[in-house]
Short mmCIF file of C-alpha atoms and ligand atoms in Angstrom, two decimals:
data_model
loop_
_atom_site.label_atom_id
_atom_site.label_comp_id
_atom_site.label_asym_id
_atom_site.label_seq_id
_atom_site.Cartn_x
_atom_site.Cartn_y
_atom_site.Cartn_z
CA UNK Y 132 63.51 75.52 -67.89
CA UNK Y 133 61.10 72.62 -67.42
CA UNK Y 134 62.17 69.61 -66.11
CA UNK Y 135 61.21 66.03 -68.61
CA UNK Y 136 61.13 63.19 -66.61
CA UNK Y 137 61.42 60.62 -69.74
CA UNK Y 138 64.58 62.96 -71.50
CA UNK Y 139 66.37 63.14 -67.96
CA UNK Y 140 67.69 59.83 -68.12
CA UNK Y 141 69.69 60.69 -71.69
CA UNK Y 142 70.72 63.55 -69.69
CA UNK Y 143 72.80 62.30 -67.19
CA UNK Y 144 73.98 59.83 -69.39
CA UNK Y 145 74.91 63.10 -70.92
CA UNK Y 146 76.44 64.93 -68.48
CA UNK Y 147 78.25 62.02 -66.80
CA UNK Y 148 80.57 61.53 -70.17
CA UNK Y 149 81.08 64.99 -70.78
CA UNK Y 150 82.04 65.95 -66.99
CA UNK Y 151 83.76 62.26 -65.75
CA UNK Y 152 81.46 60.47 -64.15
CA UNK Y 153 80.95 57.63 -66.15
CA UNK Y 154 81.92 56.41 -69.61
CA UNK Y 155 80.93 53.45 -71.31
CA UNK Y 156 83.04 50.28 -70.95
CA UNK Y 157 85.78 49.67 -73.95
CA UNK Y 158 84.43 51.93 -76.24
CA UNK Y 159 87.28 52.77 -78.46
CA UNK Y 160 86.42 49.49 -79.53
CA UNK Y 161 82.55 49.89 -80.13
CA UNK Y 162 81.85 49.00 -76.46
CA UNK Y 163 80.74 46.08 -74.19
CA UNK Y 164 76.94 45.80 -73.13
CA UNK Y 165 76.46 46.16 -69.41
CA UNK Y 166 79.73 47.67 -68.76
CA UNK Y 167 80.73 50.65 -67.85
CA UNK Y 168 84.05 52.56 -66.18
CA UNK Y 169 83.88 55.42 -63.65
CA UNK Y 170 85.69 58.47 -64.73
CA UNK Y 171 87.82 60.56 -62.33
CA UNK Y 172 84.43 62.72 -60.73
CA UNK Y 173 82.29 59.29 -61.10
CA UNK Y 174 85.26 57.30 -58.68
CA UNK Y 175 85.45 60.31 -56.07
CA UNK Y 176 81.20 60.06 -55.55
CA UNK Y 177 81.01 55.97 -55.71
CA UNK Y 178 83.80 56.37 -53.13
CA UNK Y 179 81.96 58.96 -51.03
CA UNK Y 180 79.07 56.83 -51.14
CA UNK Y 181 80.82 53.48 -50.02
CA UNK Y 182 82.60 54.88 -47.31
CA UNK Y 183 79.43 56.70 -46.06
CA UNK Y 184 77.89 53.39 -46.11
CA UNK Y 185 80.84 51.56 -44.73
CA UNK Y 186 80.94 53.77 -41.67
CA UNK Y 187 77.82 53.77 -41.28
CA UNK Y 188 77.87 49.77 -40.70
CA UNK Y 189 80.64 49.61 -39.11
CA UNK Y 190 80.88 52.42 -36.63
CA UNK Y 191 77.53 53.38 -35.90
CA UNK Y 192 76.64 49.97 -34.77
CA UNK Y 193 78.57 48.09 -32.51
CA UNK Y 194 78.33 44.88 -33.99
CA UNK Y 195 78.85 44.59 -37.48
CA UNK Y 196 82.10 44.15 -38.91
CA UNK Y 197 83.38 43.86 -42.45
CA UNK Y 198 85.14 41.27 -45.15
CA UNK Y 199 86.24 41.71 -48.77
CA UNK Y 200 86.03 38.63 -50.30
CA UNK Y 201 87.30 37.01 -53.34
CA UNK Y 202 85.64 37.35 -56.34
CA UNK Y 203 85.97 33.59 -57.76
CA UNK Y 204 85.32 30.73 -54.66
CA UNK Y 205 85.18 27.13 -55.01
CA UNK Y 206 82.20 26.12 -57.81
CA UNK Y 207 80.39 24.24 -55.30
CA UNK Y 208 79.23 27.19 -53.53
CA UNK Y 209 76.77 28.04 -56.12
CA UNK Y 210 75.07 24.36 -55.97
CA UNK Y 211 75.42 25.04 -52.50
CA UNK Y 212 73.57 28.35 -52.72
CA UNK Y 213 71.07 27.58 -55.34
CA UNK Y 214 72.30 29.28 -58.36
CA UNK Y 215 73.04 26.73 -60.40
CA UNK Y 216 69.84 25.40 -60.35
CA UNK Y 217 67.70 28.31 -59.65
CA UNK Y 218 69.44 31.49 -61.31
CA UNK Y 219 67.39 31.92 -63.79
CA UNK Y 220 65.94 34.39 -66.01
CA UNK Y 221 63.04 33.60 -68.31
CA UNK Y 222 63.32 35.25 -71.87
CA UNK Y 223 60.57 35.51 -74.29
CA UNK Y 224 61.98 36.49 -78.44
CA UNK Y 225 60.05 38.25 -80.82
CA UNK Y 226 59.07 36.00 -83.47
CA UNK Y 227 58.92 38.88 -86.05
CA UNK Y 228 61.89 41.30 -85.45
CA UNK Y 229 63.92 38.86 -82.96
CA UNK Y 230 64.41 41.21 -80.06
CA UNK Y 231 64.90 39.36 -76.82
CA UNK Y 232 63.17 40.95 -73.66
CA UNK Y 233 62.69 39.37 -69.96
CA UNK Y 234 59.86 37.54 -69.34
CA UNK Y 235 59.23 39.44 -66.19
CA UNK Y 236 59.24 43.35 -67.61
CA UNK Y 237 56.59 42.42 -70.79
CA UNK Y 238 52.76 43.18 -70.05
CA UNK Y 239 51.43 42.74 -72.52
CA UNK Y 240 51.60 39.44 -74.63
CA UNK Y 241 53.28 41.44 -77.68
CA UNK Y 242 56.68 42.53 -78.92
CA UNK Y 243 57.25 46.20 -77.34
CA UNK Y 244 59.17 47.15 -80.83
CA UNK Y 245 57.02 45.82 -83.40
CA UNK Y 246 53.88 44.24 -82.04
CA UNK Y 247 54.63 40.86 -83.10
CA UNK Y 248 54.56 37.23 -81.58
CA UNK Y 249 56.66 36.56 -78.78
CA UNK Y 250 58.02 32.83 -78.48
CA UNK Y 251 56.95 30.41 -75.05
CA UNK Y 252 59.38 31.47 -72.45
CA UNK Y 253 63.08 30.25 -72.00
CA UNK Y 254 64.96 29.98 -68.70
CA UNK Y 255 68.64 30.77 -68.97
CA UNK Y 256 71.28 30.60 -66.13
CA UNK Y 257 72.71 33.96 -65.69
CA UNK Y 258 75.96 32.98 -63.41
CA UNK Y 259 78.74 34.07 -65.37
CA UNK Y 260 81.53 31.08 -65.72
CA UNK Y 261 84.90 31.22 -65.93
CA UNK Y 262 87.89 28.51 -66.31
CA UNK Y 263 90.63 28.31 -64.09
CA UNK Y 264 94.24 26.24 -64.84
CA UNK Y 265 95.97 26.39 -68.00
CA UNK Y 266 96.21 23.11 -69.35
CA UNK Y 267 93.45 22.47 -72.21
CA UNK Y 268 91.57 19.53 -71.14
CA UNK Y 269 91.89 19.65 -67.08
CA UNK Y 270 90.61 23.22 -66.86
CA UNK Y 271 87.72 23.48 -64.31
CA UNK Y 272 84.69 25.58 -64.57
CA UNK Y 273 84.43 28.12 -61.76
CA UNK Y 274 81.85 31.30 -61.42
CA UNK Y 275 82.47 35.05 -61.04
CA UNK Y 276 79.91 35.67 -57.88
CA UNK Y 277 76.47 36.15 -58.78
CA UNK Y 278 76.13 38.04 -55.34
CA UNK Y 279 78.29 39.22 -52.96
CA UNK Y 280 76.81 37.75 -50.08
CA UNK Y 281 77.51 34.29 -50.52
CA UNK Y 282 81.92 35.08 -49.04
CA UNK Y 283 79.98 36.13 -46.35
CA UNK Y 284 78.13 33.14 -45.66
CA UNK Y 285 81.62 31.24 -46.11
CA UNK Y 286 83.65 33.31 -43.53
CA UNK Y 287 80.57 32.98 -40.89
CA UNK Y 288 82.99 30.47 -38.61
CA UNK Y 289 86.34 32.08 -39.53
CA UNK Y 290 85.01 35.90 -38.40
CA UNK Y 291 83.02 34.25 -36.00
CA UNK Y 292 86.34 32.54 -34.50
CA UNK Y 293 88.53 35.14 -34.84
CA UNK Y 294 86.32 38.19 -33.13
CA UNK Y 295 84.54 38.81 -29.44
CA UNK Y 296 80.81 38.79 -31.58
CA UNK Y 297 77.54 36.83 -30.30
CA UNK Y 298 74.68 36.68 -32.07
CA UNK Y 299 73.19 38.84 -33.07
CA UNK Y 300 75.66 40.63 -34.91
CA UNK Y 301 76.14 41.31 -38.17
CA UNK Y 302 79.20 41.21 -41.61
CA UNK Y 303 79.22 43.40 -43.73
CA UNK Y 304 80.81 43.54 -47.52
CA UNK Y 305 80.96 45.86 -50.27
CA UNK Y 306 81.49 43.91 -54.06
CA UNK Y 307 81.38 43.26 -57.15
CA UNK Y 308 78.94 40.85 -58.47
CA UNK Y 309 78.25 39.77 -62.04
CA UNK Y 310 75.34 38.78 -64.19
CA UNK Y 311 74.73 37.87 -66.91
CA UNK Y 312 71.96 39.61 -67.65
CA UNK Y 313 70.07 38.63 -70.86
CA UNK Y 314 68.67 42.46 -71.45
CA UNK Y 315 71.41 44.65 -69.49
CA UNK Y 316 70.58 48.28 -69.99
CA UNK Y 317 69.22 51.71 -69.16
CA UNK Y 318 72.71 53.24 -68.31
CA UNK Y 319 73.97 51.89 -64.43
CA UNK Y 320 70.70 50.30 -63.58
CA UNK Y 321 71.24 46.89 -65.40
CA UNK Y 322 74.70 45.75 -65.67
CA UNK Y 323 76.71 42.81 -66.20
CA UNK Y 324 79.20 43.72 -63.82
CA UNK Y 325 78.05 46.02 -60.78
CA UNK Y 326 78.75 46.72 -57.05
CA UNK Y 327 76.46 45.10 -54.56
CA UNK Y 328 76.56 46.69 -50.59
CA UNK Y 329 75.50 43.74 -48.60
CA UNK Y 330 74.80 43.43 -44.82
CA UNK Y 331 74.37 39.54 -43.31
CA UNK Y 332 72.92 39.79 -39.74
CA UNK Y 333 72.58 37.18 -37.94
CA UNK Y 334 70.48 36.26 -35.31
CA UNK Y 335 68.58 33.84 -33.06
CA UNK Y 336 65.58 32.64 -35.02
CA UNK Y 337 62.87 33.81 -32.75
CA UNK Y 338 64.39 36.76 -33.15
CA UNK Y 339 63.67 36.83 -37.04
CA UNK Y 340 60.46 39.46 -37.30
CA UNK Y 341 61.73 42.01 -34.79
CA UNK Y 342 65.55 42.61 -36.91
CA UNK Y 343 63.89 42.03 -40.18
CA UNK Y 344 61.24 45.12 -38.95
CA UNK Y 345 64.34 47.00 -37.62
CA UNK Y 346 66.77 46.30 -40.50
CA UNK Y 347 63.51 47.79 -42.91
CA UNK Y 348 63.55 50.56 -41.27
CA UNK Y 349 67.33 51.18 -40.49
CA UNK Y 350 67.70 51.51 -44.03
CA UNK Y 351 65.39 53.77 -45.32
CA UNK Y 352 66.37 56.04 -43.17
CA UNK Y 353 69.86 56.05 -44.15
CA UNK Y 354 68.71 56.33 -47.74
CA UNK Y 355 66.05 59.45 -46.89
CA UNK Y 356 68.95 61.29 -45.34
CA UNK Y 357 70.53 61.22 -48.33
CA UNK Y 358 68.14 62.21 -50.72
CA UNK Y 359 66.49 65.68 -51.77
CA UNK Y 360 63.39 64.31 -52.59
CA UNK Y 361 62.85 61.07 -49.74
CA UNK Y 362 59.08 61.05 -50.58
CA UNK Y 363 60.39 59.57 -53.54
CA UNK Y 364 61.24 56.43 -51.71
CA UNK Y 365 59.02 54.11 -50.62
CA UNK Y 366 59.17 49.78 -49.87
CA UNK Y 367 57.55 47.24 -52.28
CA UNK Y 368 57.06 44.02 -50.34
CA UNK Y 369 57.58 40.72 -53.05
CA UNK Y 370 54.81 38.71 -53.58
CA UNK Y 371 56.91 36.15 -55.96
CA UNK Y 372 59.93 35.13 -53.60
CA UNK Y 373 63.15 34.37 -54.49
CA UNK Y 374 64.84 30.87 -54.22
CA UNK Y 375 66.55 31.41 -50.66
CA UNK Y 376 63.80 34.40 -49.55
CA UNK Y 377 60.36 33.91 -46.60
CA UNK Y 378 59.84 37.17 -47.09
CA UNK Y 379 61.24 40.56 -48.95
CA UNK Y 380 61.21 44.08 -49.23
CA UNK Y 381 62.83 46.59 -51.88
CA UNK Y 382 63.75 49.88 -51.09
CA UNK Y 383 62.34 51.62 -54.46
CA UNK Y 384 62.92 55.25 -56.07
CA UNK Y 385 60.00 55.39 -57.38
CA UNK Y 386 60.40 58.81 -59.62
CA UNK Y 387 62.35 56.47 -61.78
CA UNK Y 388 62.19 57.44 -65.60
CA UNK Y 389 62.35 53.12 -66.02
CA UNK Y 390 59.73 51.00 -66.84
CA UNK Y 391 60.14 48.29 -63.97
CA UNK Y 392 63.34 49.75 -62.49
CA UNK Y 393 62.72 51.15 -59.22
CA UNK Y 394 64.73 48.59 -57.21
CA UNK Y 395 67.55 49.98 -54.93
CA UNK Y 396 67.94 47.39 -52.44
CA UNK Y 397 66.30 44.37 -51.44
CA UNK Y 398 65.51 43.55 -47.75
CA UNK Y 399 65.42 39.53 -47.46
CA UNK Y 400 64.31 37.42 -44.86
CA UNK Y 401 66.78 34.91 -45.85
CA UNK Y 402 66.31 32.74 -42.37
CA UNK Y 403 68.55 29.64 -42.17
CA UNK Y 404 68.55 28.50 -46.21
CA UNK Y 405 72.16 29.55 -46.10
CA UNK Y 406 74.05 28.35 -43.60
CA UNK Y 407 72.39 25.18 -43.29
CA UNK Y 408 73.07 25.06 -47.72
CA UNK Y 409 76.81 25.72 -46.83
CA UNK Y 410 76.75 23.41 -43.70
CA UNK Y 411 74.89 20.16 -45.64
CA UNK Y 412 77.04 20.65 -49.21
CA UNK Y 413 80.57 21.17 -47.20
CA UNK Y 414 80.21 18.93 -44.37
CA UNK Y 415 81.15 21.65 -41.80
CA UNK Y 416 78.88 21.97 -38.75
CA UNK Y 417 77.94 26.13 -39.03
CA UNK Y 418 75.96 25.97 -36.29
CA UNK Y 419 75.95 28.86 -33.26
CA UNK Y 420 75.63 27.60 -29.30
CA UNK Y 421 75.06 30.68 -26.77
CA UNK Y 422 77.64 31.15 -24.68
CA UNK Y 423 74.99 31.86 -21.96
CA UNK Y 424 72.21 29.24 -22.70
CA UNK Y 425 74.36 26.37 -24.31
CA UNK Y 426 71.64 26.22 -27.01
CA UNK Y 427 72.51 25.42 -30.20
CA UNK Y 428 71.24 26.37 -33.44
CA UNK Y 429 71.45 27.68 -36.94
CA UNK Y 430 72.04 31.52 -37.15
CA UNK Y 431 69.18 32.77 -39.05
CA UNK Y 432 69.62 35.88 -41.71
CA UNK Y 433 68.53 39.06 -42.53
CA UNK Y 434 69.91 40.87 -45.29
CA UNK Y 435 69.91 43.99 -46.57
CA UNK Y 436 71.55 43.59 -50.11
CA UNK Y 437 71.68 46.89 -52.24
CA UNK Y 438 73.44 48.56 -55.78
CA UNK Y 439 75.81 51.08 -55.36
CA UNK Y 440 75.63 51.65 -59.17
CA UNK Y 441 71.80 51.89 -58.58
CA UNK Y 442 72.21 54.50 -55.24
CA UNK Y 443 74.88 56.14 -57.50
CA UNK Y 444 72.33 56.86 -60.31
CA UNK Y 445 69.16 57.34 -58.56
CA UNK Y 446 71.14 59.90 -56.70
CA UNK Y 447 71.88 61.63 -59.47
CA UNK Y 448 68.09 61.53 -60.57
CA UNK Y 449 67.33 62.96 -57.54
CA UNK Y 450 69.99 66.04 -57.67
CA UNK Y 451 69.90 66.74 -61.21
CA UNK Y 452 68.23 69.69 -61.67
CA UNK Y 453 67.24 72.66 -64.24
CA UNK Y 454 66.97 76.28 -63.71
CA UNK Y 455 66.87 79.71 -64.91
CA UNK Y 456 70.47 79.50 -66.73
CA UNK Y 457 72.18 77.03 -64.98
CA UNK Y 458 72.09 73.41 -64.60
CA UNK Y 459 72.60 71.79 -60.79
CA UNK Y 460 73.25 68.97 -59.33
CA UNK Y 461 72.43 69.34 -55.95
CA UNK Y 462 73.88 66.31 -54.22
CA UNK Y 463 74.33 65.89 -50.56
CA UNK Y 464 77.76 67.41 -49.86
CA UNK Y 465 79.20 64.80 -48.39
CA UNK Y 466 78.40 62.57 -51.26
CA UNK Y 467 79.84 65.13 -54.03
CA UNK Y 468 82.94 64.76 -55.80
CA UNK Y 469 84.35 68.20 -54.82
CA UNK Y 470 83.44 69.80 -52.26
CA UNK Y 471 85.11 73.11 -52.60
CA UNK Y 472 86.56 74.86 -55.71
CA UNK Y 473 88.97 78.05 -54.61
CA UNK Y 474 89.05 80.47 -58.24
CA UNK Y 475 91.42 83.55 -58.15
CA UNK Y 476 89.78 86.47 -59.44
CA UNK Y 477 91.78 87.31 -62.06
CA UNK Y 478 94.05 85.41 -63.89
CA UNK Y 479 96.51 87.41 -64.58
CA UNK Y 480 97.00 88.85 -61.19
CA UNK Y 481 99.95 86.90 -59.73
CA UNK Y 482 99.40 88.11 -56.18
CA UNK Y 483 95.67 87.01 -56.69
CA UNK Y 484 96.86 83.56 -58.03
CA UNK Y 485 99.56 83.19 -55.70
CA UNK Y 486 97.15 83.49 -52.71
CA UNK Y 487 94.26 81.27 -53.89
CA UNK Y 488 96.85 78.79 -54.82
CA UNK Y 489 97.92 78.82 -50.96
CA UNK Y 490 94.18 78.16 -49.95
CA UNK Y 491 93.72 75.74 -52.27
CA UNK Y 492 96.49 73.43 -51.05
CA UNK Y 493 95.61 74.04 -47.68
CA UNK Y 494 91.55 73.09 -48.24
CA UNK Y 495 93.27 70.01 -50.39
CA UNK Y 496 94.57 68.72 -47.36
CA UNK Y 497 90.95 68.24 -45.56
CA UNK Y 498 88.68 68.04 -48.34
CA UNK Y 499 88.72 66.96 -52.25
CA UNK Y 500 89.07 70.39 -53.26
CA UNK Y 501 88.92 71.68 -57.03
CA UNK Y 502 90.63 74.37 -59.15
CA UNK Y 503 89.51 76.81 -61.79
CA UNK Y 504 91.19 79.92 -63.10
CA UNK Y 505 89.34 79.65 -66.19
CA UNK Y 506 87.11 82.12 -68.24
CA UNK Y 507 84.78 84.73 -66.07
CA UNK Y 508 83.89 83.63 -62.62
CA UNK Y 509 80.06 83.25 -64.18
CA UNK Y 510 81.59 80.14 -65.93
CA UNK Y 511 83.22 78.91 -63.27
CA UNK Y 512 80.37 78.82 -60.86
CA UNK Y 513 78.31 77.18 -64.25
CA UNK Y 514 81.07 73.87 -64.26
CA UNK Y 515 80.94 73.34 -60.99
CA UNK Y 516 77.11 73.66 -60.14
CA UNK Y 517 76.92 71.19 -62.89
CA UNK Y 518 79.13 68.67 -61.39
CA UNK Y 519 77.46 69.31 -57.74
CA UNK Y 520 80.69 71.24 -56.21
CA UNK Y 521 78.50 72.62 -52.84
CA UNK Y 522 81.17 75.77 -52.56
CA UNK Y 523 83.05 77.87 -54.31
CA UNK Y 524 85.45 80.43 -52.96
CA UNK Y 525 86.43 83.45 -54.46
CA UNK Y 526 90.06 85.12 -53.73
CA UNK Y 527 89.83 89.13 -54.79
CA UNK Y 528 91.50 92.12 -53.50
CA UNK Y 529 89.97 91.94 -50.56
CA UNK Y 530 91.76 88.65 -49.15
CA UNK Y 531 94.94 90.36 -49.93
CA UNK Y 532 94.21 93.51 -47.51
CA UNK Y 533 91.51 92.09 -45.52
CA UNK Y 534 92.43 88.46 -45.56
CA UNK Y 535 88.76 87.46 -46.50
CA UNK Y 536 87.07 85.53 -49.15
CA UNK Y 537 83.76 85.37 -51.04
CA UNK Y 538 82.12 81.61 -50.39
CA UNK Y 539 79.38 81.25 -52.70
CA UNK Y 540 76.31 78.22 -51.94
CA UNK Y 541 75.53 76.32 -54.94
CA UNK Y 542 72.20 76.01 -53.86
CA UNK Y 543 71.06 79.20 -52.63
CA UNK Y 544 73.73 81.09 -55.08
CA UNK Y 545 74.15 82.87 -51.94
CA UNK Y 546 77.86 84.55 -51.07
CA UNK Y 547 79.53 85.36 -48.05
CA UNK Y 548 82.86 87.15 -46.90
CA UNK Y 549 84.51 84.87 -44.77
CA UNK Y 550 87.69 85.24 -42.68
CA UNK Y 551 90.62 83.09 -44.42
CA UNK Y 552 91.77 81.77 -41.29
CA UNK Y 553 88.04 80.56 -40.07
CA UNK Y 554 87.82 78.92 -43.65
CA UNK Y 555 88.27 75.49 -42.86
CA UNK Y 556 86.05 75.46 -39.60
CA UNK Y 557 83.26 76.81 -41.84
CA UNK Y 558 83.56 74.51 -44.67
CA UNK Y 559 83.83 71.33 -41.96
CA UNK Y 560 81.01 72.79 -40.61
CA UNK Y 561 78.66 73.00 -43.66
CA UNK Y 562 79.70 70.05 -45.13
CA UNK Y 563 79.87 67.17 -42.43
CA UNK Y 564 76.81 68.95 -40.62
CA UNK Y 565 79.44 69.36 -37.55
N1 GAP H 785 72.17 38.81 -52.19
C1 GAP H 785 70.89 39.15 -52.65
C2 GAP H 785 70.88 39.77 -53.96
O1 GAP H 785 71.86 39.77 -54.68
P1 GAP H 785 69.35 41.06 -55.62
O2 GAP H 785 68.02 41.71 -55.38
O3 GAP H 785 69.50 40.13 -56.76
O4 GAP H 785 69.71 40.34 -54.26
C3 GAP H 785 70.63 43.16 -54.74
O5 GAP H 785 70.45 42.19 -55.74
C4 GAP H 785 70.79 44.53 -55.36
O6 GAP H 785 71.82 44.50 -56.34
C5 GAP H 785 69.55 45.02 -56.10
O7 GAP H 785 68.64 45.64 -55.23
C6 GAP H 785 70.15 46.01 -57.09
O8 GAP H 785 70.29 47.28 -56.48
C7 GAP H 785 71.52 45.43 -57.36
N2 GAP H 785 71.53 44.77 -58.68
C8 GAP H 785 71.04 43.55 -58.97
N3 GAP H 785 71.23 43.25 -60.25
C9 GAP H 785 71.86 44.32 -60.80
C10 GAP H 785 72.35 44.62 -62.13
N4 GAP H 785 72.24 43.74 -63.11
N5 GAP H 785 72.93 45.82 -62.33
C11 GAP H 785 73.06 46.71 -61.32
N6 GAP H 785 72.65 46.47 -60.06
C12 GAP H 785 72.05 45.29 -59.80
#
């Protein structure tokens, strides 16, 4: 079967409602734009993901820890931060048909529908606001975060106080964040509400060029290892900054079936604009001084600020795949919503069903394991290469008198007998890589 770029995109929208992954938000009721809700095999990967990222941060490097902060914070942050005044997005309308489109994604000086005039272009704020009390009259404006980051910038002192850290070290946060976006679309990529992984490492400012080099680098290769395809990444470095940025790199997938939507995650040189925002509009001194040296001086910031939604679809991009008869999705195990599915034979053999049901509970204990006693084993193997299941093991005859199963590869659609008590040791082994 060959492969369409521009139709694969209506594809996993496709597949993701019809398996689980993803559904769109409130639709009973005709929907919400730039919402969506993660369905019981969507949860299990955006959760893989996270905590492969969140481990990643936090355990393989010494000095980074992590916050969850709250999603509403006092509205002076955001004058603080620049949003207010600088949040923008500039929107051109179509004179003729009236469709709205961001300044930024038209090239040409026409309507993309119908051709026609577009107007001068319009800046609009796209912080989301809120109200908080309940009394009519005396309720105050507050804003759902427009980025993650900004709890992170507010906690500096208080993890700062609390831990053992010196610069540089770095927190990390994984969030919600929500725009409001004045053209949200093409499925997860533009959303009103989405999920923002955000590092904040700070660091002496001579120090700047070396972590910002390092940090680069750092995560592109956390992205390759994930990917089938990593030539399908590469870095676009900004030549338009913005508000709080020196300097700025995206990580991009660039076999993207979007016009203009490569972005994954954003690199930012973000050097001292933040603290010394938070330090001039609150009145707190957020300053650093070296235990050693006794200087003292404003932390300055990298950060490396990325989508899960985007990782989570680009992912899928890159593992969605078309053969022969079969349709694949050949995700990296550990990010894959099951990672084993245990089939008896035959249904109707009680002794057969009895015994796969034993293995199944046991592989349930270690990994997110799936069940099918469905239809022919063809079929079987069919729904779970589509949803990316790495293995699938087979209980026959043979695991009654032999005590062996059949473990089929998605990938290679290759099988092997293996011993039902060195199961779990060879499952651990292909899919953590240890
Ligand atoms: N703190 C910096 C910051 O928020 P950003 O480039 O605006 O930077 C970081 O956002 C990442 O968040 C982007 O690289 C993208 O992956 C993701 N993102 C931004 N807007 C998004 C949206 N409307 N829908 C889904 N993901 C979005």
């Amino acid at each position: 079967m060959e492969q369409k770029q521009d139709n694969k995109m209506e594809k996993i929208v496709s597949l993701c409602k019809r398996r689980g992954f993803v559904f769109p938000g409130s639709e009973i009721y005709g929907g919400l734009a730039g919402f969506y809700d993660f369905g019981p095999l969507g949860v299990e990967m955006k959760n893989n993901l996270k905590k492969l990222w969140w481990d990643w941060m936090t355990r393989d490097h010494e000095n980074i820890v992590g916050i969850d902060g709250a999603i509403i914070t006092n509205p002076k942050v955001w004058e603080a931060s620049g949003h207010i005044k600088s949040f923008v997005d500039p929107l051109v309308e179509c004179k003729k048909c009236h469709h709205r489109f961001k300044a930024d994604d038209i090239e040409e000086k026409k309507c993309p529908d119908c051709g026609g005039e577009l107007t001068e272009p319009k800046t609009f704020n796209i912080l989301v606001p809120t109200e908080l009390g309940v009394v009519e009259g005396e309720k105050i404006r507050a804003y759902l975060r427009g980025e993650a980051c900004q709890t992170i910038y507010l906690d500096f002192k208080n993890v700062l106080n609390s831990s053992r850290l010196k610069i540089p070290f770095g927190i990390c946060q994984i969030g919600k964040a929500f725009r409001n976006e004045v053209t949200p679309g093409n499925f997860l990529f533009r959303q009103r509400e989405f999920e923002q992984w955000d590092l904040q490492w700070f660091c002496h400012p001579d120090e700047m060029k070396k972590w910002f080099e390092y940090w680069k680098e750092e995560r592109m290769n956390w992205f390759r290892s994930l990917f089938n395809h990593p030539e399908n990444l590469g870095f676009y470095k900004h030549e338009k900054l913005a508000h709080y940025a020196k300097d700025a790199y995206d990580i991009e997938y660039l076999a993207s079936p979007i016009a203009n939507g490569k972005e994954m995650e954003g690199i930012h040189w973000r050097g001292d604009w933040d603290l010394s925002g938070h330090a001039k509009y609150s009145g707190e001194d957020l300053s650093y001084t070296d235990p050693e040296t006794g200087e003292k001086f404003i932390p300055n910031i990298v950060e490396t600020s990325g989508g899960v939604d985007r990782a989570f679809l680009f992912l899928l991009l890159d593992a969605y795949t078309e053969e022969e008869d079969r349709i694949v999705l050949k995700l990296d195990p550990k990010v894959a919503p099951y990672k084993v599915a245990v089939f008896p034979l035959l249904k109707n053999k009680p002794e057969l069903v009895e015994k796969a049901r034993g293995i199944y509970k046991e592989l349930k204990k270690r990994f997110n394991t799936a069940w099918d006693d469905r239809g022919n084993i063809g079929k079987r193997y069919y729904a779970q290469d589509e949803i990316g299941t790495p293995y699938c093991v087979t209980v026959d005859f043979d695991s009654l008198e032999k005590g062996t199963v059949t473990v089929r590869d998605r990938d290679s659609m290759k099988q092997e007998t293996v011993g039902i008590v060195d199961l779990e040791k060879y499952l651990k082994e292909k899919i953590m890589g240890v």
